[in-house]
GROMACS .gro file of C-alpha atoms in nm:
model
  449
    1UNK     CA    1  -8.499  -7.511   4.812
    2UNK     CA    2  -8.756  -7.644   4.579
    3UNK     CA    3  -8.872  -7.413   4.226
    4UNK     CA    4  -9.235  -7.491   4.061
    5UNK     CA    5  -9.289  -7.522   3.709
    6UNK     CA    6  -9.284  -7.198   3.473
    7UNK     CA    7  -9.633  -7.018   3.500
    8UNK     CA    8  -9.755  -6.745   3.210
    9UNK     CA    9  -9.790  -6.384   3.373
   10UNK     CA   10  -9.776  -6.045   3.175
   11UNK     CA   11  -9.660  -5.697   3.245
   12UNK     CA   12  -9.476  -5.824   3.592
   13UNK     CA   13  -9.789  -5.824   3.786
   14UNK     CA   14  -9.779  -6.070   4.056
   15UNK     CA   15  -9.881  -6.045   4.387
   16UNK     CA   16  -9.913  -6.234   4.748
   17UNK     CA   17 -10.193  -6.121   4.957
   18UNK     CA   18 -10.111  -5.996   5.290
   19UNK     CA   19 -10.206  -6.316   5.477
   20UNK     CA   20  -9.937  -6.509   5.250
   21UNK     CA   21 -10.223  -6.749   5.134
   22UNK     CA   22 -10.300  -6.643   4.783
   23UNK     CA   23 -10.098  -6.526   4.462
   24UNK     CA   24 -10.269  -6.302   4.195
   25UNK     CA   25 -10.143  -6.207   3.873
   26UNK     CA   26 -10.246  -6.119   3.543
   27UNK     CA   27 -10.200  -6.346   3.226
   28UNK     CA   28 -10.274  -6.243   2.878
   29UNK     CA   29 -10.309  -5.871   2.996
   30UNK     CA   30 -10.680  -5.882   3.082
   31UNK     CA   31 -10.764  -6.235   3.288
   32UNK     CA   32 -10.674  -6.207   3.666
   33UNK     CA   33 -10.549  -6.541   3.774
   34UNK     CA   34 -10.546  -6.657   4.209
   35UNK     CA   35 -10.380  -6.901   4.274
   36UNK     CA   36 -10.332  -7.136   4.637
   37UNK     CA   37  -9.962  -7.010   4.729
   38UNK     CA   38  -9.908  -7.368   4.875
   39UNK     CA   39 -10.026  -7.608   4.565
   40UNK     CA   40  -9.971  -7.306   4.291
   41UNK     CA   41 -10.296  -7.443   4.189
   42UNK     CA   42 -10.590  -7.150   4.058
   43UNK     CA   43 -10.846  -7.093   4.287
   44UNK     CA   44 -11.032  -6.825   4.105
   45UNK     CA   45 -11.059  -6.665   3.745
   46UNK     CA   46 -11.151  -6.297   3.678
   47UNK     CA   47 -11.188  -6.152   3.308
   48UNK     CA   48 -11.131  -5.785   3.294
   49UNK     CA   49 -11.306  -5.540   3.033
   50UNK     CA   50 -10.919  -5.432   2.938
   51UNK     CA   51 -10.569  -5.460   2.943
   52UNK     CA   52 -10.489  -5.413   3.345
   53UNK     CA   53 -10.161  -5.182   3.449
   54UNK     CA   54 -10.188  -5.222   3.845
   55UNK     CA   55 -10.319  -5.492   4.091
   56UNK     CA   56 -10.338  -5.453   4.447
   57UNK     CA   57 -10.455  -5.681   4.728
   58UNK     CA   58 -10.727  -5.556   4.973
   59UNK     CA   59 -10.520  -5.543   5.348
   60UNK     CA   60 -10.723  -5.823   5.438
   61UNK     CA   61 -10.670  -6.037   5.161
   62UNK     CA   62 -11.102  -6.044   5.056
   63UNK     CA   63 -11.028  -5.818   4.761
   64UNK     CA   64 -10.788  -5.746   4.472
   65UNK     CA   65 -10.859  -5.448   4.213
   66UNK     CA   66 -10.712  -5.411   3.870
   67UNK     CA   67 -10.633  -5.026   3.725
   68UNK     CA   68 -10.678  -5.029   3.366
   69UNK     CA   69 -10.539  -4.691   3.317
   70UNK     CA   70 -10.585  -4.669   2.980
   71UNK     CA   71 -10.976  -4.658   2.996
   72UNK     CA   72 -10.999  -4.477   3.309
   73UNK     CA   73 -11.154  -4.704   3.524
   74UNK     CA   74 -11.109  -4.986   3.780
   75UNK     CA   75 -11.275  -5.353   3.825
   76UNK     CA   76 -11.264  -5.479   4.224
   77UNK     CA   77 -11.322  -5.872   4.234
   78UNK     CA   78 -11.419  -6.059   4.555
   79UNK     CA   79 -11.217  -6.411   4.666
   80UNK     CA   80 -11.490  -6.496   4.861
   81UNK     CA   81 -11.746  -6.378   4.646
   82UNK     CA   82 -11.678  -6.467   4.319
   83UNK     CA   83 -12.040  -6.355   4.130
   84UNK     CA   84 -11.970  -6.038   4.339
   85UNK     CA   85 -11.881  -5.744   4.076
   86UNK     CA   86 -11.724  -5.396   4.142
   87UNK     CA   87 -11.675  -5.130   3.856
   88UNK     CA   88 -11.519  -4.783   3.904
   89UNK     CA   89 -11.519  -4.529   3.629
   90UNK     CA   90 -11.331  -4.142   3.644
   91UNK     CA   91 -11.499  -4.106   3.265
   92UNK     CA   92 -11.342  -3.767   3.119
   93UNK     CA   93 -11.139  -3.745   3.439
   94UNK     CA   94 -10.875  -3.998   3.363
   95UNK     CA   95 -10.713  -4.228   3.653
   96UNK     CA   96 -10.392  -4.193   3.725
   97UNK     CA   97 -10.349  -4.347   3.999
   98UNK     CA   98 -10.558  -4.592   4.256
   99UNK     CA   99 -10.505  -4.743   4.612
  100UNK     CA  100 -10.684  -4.911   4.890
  101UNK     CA  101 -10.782  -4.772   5.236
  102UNK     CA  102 -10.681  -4.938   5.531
  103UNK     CA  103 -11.000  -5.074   5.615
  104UNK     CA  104 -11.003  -5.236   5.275
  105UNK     CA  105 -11.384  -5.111   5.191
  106UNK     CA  106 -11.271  -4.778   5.030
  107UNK     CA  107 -11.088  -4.750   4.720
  108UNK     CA  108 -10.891  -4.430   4.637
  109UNK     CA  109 -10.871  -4.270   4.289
  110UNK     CA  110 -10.652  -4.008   4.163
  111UNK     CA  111 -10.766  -3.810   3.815
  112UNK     CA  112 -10.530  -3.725   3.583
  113UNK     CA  113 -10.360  -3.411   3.624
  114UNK     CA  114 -10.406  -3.449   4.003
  115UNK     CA  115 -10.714  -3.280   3.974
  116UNK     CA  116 -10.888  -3.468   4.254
  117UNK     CA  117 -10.892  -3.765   4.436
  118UNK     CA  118 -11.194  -3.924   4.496
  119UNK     CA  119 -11.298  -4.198   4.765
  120UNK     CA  120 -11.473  -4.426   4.703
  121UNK     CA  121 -11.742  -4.680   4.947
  122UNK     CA  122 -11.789  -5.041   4.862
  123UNK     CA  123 -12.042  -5.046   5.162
  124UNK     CA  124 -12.231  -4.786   5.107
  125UNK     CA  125 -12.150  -4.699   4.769
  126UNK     CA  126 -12.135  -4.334   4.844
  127UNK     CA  127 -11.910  -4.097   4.695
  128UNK     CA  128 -11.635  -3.846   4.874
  129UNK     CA  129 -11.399  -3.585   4.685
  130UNK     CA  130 -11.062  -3.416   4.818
  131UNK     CA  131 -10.969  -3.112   4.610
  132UNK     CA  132 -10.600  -2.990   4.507
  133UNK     CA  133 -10.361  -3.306   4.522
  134UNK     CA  134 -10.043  -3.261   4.461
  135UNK     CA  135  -9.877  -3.632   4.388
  136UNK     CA  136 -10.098  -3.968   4.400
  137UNK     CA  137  -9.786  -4.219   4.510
  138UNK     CA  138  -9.466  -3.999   4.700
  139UNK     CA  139  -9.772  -3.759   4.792
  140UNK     CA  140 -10.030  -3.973   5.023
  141UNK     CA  141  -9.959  -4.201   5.289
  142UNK     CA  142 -10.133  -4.401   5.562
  143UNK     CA  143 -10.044  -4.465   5.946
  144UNK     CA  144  -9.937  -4.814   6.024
  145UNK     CA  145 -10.258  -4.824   6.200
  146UNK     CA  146 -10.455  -4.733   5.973
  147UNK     CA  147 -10.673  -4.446   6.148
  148UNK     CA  148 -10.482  -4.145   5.956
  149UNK     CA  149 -10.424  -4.052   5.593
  150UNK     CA  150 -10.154  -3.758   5.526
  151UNK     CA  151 -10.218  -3.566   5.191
  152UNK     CA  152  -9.969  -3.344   4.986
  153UNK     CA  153 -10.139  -3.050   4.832
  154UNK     CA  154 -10.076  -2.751   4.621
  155UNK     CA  155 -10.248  -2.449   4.606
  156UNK     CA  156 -10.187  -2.098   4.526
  157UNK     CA  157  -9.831  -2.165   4.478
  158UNK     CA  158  -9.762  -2.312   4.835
  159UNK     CA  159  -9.764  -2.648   4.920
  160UNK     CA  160 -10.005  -2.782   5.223
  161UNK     CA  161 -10.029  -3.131   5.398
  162UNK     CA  162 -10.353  -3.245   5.512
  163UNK     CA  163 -10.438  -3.509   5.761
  164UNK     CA  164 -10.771  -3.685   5.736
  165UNK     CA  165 -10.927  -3.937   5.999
  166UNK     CA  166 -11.032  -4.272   5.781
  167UNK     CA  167 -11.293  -4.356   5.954
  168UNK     CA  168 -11.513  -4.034   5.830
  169UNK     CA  169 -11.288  -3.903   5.591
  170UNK     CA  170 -11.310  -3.573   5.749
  171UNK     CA  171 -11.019  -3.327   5.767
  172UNK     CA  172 -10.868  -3.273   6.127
  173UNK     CA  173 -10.530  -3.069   6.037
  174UNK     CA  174 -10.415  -2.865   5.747
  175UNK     CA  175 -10.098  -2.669   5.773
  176UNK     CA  176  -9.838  -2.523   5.527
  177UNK     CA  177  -9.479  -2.669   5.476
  178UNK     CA  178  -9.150  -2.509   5.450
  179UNK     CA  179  -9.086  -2.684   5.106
  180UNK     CA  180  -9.079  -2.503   4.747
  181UNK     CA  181  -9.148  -2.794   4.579
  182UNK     CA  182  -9.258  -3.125   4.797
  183UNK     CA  183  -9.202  -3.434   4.624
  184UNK     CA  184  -9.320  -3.707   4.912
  185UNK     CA  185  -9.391  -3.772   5.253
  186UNK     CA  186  -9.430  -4.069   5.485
  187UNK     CA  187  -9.511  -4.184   5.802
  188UNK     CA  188  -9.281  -4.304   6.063
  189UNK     CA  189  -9.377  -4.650   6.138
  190UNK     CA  190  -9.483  -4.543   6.475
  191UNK     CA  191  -9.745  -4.309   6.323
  192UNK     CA  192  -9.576  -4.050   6.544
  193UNK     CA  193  -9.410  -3.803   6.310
  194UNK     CA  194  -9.408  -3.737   5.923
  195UNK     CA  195  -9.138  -3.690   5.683
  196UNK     CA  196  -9.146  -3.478   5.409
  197UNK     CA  197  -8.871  -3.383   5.161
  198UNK     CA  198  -8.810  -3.149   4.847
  199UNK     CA  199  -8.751  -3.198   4.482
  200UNK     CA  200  -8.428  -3.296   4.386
  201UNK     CA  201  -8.374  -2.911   4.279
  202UNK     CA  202  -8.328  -2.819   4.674
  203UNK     CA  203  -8.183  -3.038   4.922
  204UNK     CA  204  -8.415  -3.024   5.236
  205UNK     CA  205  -8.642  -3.293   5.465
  206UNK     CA  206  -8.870  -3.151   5.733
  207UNK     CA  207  -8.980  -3.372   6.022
  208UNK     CA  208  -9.317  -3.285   6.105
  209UNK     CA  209  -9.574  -3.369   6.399
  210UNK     CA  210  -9.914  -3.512   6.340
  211UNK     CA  211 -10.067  -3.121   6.500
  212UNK     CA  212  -9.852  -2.982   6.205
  213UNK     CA  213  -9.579  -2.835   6.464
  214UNK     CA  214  -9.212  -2.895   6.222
  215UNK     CA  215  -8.994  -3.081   6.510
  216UNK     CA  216  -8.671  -3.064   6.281
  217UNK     CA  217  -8.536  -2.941   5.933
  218UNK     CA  218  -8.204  -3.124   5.776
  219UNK     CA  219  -8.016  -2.995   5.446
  220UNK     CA  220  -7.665  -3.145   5.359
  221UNK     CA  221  -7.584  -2.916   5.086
  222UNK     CA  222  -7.665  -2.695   4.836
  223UNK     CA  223  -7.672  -2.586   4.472
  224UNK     CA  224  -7.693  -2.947   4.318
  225UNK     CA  225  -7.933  -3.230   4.307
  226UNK     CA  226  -7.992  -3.364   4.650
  227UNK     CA  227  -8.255  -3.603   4.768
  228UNK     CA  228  -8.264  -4.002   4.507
  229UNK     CA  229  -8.437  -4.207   4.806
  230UNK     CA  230  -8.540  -4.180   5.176
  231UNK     CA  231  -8.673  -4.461   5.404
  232UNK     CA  232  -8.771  -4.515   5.807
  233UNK     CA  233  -8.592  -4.769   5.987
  234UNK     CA  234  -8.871  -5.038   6.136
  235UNK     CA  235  -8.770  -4.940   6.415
  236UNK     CA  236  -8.783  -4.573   6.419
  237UNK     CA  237  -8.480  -4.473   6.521
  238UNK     CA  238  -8.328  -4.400   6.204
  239UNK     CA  239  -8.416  -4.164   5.896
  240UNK     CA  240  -8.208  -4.305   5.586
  241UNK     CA  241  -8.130  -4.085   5.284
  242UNK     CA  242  -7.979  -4.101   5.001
  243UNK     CA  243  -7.879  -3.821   4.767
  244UNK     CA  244  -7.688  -3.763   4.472
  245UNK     CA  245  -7.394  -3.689   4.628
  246UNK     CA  246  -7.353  -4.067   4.597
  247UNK     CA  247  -7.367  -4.080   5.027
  248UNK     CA  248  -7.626  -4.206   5.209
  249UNK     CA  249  -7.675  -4.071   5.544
  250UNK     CA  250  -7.829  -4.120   5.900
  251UNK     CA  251  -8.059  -3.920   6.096
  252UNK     CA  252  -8.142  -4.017   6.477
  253UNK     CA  253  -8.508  -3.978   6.578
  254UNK     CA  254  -8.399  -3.804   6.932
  255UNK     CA  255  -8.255  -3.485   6.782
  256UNK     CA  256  -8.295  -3.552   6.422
  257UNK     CA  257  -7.928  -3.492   6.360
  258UNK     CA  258  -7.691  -3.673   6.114
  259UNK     CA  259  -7.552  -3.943   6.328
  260UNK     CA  260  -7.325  -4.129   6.063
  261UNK     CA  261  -7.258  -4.052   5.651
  262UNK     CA  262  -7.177  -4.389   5.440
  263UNK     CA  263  -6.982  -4.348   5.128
  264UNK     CA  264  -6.988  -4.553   4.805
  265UNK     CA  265  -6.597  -4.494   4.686
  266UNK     CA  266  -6.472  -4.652   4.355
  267UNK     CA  267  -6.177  -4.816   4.562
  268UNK     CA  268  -6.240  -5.066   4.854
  269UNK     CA  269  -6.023  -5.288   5.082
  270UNK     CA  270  -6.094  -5.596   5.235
  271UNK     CA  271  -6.041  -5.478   5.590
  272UNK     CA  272  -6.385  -5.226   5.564
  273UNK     CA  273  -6.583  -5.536   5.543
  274UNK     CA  274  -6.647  -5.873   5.363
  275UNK     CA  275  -6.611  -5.838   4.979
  276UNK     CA  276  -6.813  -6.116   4.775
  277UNK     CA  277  -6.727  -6.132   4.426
  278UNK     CA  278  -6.947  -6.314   4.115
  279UNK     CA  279  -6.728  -6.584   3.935
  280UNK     CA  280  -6.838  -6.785   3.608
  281UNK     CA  281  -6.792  -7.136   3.638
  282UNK     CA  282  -6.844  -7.326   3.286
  283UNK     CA  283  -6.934  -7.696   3.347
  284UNK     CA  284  -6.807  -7.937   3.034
  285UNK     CA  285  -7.145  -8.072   2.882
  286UNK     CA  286  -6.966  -8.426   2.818
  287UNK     CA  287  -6.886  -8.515   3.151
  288UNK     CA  288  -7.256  -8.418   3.273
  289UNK     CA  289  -7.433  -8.786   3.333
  290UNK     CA  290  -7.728  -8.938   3.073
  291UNK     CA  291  -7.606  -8.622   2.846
  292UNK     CA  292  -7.825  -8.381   3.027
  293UNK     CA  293  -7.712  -8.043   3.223
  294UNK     CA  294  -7.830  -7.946   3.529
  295UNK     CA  295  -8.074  -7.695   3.360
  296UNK     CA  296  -8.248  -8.028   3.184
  297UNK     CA  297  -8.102  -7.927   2.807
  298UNK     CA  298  -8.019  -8.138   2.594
  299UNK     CA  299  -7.586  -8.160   2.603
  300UNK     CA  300  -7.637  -8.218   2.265
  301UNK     CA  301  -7.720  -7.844   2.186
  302UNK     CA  302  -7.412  -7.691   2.344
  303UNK     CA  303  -7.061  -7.754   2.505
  304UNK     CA  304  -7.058  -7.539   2.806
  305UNK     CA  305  -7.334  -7.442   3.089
  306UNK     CA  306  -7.248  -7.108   3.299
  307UNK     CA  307  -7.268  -7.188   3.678
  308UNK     CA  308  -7.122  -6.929   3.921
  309UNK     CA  309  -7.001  -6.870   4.246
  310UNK     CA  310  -6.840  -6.608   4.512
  311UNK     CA  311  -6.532  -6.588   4.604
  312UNK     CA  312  -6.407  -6.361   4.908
  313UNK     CA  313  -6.147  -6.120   4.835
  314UNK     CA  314  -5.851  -6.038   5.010
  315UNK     CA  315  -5.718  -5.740   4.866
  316UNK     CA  316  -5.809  -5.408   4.766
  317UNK     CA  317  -6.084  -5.407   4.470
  318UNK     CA  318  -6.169  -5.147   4.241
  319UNK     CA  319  -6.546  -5.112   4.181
  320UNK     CA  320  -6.685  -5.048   3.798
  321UNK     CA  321  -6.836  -4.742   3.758
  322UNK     CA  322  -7.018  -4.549   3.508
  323UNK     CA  323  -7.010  -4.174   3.399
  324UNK     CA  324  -7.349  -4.044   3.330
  325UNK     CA  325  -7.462  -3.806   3.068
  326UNK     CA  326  -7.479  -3.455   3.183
  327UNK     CA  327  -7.714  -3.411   2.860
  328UNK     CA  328  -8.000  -3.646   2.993
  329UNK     CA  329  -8.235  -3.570   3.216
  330UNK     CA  330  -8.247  -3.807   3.589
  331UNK     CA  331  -7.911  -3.888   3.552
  332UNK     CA  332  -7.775  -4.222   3.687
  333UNK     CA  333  -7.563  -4.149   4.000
  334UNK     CA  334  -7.615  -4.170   4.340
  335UNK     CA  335  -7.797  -4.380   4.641
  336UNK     CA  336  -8.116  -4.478   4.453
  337UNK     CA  337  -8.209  -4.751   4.680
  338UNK     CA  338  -8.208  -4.713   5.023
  339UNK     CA  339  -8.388  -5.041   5.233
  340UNK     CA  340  -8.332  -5.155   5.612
  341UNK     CA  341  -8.380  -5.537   5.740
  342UNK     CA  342  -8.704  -5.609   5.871
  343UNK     CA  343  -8.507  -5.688   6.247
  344UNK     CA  344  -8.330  -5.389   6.204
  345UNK     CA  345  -7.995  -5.537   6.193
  346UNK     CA  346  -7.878  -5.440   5.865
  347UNK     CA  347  -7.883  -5.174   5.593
  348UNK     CA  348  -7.860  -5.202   5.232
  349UNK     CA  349  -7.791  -4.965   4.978
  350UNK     CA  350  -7.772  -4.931   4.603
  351UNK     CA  351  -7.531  -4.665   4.390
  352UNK     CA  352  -7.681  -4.601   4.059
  353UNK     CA  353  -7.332  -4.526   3.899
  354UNK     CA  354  -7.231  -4.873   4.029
  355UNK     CA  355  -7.490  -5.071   3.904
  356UNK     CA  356  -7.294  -5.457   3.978
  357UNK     CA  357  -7.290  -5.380   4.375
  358UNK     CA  358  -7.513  -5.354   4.681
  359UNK     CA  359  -7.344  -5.241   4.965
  360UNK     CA  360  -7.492  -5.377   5.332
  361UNK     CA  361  -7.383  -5.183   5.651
  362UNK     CA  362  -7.447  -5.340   5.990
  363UNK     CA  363  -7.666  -5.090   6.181
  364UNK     CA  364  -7.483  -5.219   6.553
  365UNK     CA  365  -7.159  -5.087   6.391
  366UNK     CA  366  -7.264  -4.821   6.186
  367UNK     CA  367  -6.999  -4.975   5.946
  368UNK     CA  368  -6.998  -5.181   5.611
  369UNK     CA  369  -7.037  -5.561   5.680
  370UNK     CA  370  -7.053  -5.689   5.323
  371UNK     CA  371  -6.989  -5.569   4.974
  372UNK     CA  372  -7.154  -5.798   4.687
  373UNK     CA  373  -7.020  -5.709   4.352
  374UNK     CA  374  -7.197  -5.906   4.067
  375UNK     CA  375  -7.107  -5.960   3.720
  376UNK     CA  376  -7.409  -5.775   3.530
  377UNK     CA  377  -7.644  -5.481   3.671
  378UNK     CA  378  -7.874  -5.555   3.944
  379UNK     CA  379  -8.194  -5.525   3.836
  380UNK     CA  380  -8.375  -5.563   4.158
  381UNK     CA  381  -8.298  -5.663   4.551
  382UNK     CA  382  -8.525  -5.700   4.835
  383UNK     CA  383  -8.478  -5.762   5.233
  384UNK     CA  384  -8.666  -6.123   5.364
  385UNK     CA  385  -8.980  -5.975   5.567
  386UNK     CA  386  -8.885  -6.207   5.857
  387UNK     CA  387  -8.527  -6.250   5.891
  388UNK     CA  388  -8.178  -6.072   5.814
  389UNK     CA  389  -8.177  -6.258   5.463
  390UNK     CA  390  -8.126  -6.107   5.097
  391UNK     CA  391  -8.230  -6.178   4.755
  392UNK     CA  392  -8.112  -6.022   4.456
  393UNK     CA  393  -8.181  -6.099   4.068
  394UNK     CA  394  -7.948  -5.940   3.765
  395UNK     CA  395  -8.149  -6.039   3.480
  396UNK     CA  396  -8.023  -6.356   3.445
  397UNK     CA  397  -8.157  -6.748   3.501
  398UNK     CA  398  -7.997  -6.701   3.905
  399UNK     CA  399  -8.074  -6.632   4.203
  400UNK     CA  400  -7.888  -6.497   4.439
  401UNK     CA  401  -7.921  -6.533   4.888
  402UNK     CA  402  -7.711  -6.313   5.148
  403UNK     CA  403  -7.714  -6.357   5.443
  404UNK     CA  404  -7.441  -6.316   5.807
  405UNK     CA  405  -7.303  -6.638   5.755
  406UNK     CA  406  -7.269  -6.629   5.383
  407UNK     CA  407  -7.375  -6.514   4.997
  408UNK     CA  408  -7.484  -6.842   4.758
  409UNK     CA  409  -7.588  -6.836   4.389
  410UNK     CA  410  -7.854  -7.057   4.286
  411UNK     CA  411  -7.961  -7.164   3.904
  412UNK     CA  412  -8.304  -7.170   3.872
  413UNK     CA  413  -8.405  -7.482   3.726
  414UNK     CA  414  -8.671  -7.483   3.451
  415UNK     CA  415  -8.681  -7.623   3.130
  416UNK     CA  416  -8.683  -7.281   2.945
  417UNK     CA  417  -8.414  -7.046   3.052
  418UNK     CA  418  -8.571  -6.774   3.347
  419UNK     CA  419  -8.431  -6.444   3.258
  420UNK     CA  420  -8.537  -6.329   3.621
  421UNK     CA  421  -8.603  -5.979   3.623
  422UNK     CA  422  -8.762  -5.929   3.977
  423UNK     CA  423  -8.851  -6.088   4.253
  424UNK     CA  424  -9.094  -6.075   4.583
  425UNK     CA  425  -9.047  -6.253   4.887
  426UNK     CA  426  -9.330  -6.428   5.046
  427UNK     CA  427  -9.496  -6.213   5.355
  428UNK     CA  428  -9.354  -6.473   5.588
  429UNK     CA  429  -9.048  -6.523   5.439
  430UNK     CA  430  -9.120  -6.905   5.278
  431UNK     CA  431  -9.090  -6.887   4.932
  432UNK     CA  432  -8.956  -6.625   4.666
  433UNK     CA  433  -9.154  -6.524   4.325
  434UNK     CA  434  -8.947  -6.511   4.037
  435UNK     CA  435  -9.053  -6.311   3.780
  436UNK     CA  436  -8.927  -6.278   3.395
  437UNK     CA  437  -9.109  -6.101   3.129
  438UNK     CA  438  -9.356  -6.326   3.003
  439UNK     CA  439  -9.315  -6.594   3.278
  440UNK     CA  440  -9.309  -6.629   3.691
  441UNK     CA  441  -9.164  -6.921   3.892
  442UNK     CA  442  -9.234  -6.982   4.273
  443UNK     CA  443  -8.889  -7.067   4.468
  444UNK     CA  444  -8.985  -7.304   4.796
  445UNK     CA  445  -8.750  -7.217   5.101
  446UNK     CA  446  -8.754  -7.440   5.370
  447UNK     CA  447  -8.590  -7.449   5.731
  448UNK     CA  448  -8.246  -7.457   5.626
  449UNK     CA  449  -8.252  -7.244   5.311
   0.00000   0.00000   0.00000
């Protein structure tokens, strides 16, 4: 495990293009930075006409396009093409939102107040419009491969789902959903069926096929706040959702029925599954060779460095939760992440109320196989694309690696302390991106990481 040097980045976007060869984020707010994932060195240098909110990497890696919100439009810049310029404007239609097409030569914009979504050809530079958009993120989705875009629309008082064809952007279903309020839909990752759900207000996720025909309707409960978070399996086989009921539960794709609920109690014993718990270790300063911690600091400067370290518990544990505020809105209970393993092995899951732990169930068992309870908030945690392998950062200068065969906290190294706030694993599962609020750092993973 190797870490680079500190690089500059602002407002935590930092991407790797799809191919895994190229890194792109934005420094200073305006200047687009690529950089060679292997050497970290830049490759290309883009200037933007304004501060930039979103970046997003073409699906074949030729393009990245920067949303500057702000000034309602959108600059698309070329790696191979570097003179090559590309500059959307809404004008008095806002942007609230923008995304690329599968074929990566058609950029999607959404006007504020949903009040269109408009399509957009860097071929031919002609100019489409969809009418009556309900929600530009939860509310549009693409097939896996690519040849079908599913849109959530509203209109007089009903909501709709339409399915285009990419290739001609022409309509080929539109049908009506048993929803009062939709608040998302995806794909399965088999392009087969489509999941939509309702607003927290009303508890209820319709499976639906691609000729509009509703194949299965699921509500646990109601009168209270129902769906936080809902993901496929990569397999298919599984629906996963979690609610507010703090549960998160498990639909089969043969009859769509609930084939297992997982709860998130406040008390656990060891005998439900592995328990890893965070330690602090404090390392004496004076004993630490040439006067120098392991961070680089100078020993001089203070008496103790905080290492830490899991230890597996025995016993019964009793988890730290918070009570939220009835008085706010979106309160903070319940499964708000929901995320399987790219092999399909493994499950995690995240308890708002419980914001130290991340509970992982193994998907052969339908049972919990690990519990990691850390010593501050998790602020973010995401599955290796490749293997059954964690990483998790809590705002701190660590990183943190689960896997089967064990959980390991890692400092990260730099000369300035790395508050890391999130992370992204590499598309093929080499390296980790380490990002802190005015700074990134690239973590190397080789073989036996």
């Amino acid at each position: 495990m190797n870490f680079s040097e500190l690089m500059k980045q602002s407002g935590n976007l930092a991407r790797f293009s799809p191919d895994g060869m190229l890194l792109a984020n934005v420094s200073a707010q305006y200047r687009l930075v690529i950089r060679e994932v292997r050497t970290l060195t830049i490759r290309q240098m883009f200037t933007c006409i304004d501060s930039v909110q979103h970046i997003e990497w073409s699906p074949d890696s030729m393009f990245v396009l920067c949303g500057m919100f702000k000034r309602g439009c959108v600059q698309v810049w070329s790696i191979e093409y570097p003179d090559w310029t590309c500059k959307i404007d809404e004008g008095s239609a806002g942007l609230a939102a923008v995304q690329w097409s599968p074929d990566s030569r058609h950029v999607l914009t959404t006007a504020d107040f949903q009040l269109r979504i408009t399509v957009w050809s860097l071929m031919s530079k002609s100019v489409s419009y969809i009418k009556y958009p309900k929600k530009a993120n939860p509310g549009l989705d693409f097939t896996v491969d690519g040849k079908y875009m599913a849109l959530a629309e509203r209109r007089e008082c009903k909501d709709y789902v339409s399915i285009f064809t990419v290739d001609t952007w022409q309509l080929v279903k539109h049908f009506e959903t048993n929803t009062r309020d939709l608040a998302g839909l995806k794909w399965s990752p088999d392009s087969r069926v489509l999941c939509i759900w309702d607003s927290i207000l009303d508890y209820s996720v319709h499976v639906y096929s691609m000729d509009g025909r509703c194949l299965s309707s699921y509500s646990a409960y109601d009168n209270a706040l129902g769906i936080k978070s809902i993901t496929w399996s990569p397999s298919c086989q599984f629906l996963g959702i979690g609610s507010f009921d703090q549960k998160a539960r498990l639909l089969n794709h043969v009859t769509w029925k609930v084939i297992c609920e997982h709860s998130h109690p406040s008390n656990m014993d060891s005998t439900n599954g592995v328990i890893y718990q965070e330690l602090d270790k404090k390392t004496d300063l004076a004993n630490v060779e040439n006067g120098f911690a392991d961070n680089g600091t100078d020993a001089s400067t203070q008496k103790f460095t905080t290492q830490s370290r899991y230890d597996v518990l025995d016993g019964p544990v009793n988890i730290a939760s918070i009570r939220p505020d009835p008085e706010k809105a979106n309160p903070k209970i319940g499964i708000g992440e929901i995320a399987f393993s790219n092999d399909n092995k493994y499950m995690l899951t995240v308890n708002d109320n419980m914001p130290t732990c991340v509970w992982i169930w193994d998907m052969k068992r339908l049972a919990l196989s690990a519990l990691l309870l850390q010593k501050e908030p998790i602020k973010c945690v995401e599955w290796d694309p490749v293997k059954s392998r964690l990483a998790l950062c809590c705002g701190n200068n660590k990183l943190y690696l689960w896997s089967p065969a064990g959980c390991v906290s890692v400092e990260v190294p730099t000369e300035a302390s790395l508050q890391v706030s999130s992370l992204k694993w590499h598309p093929q599962g080499t390296g980790i991106l380490l990002i802190a609020k005015d700074h990134l750092c690239m973590c190397f993973l080789n073989n036996t990481s």
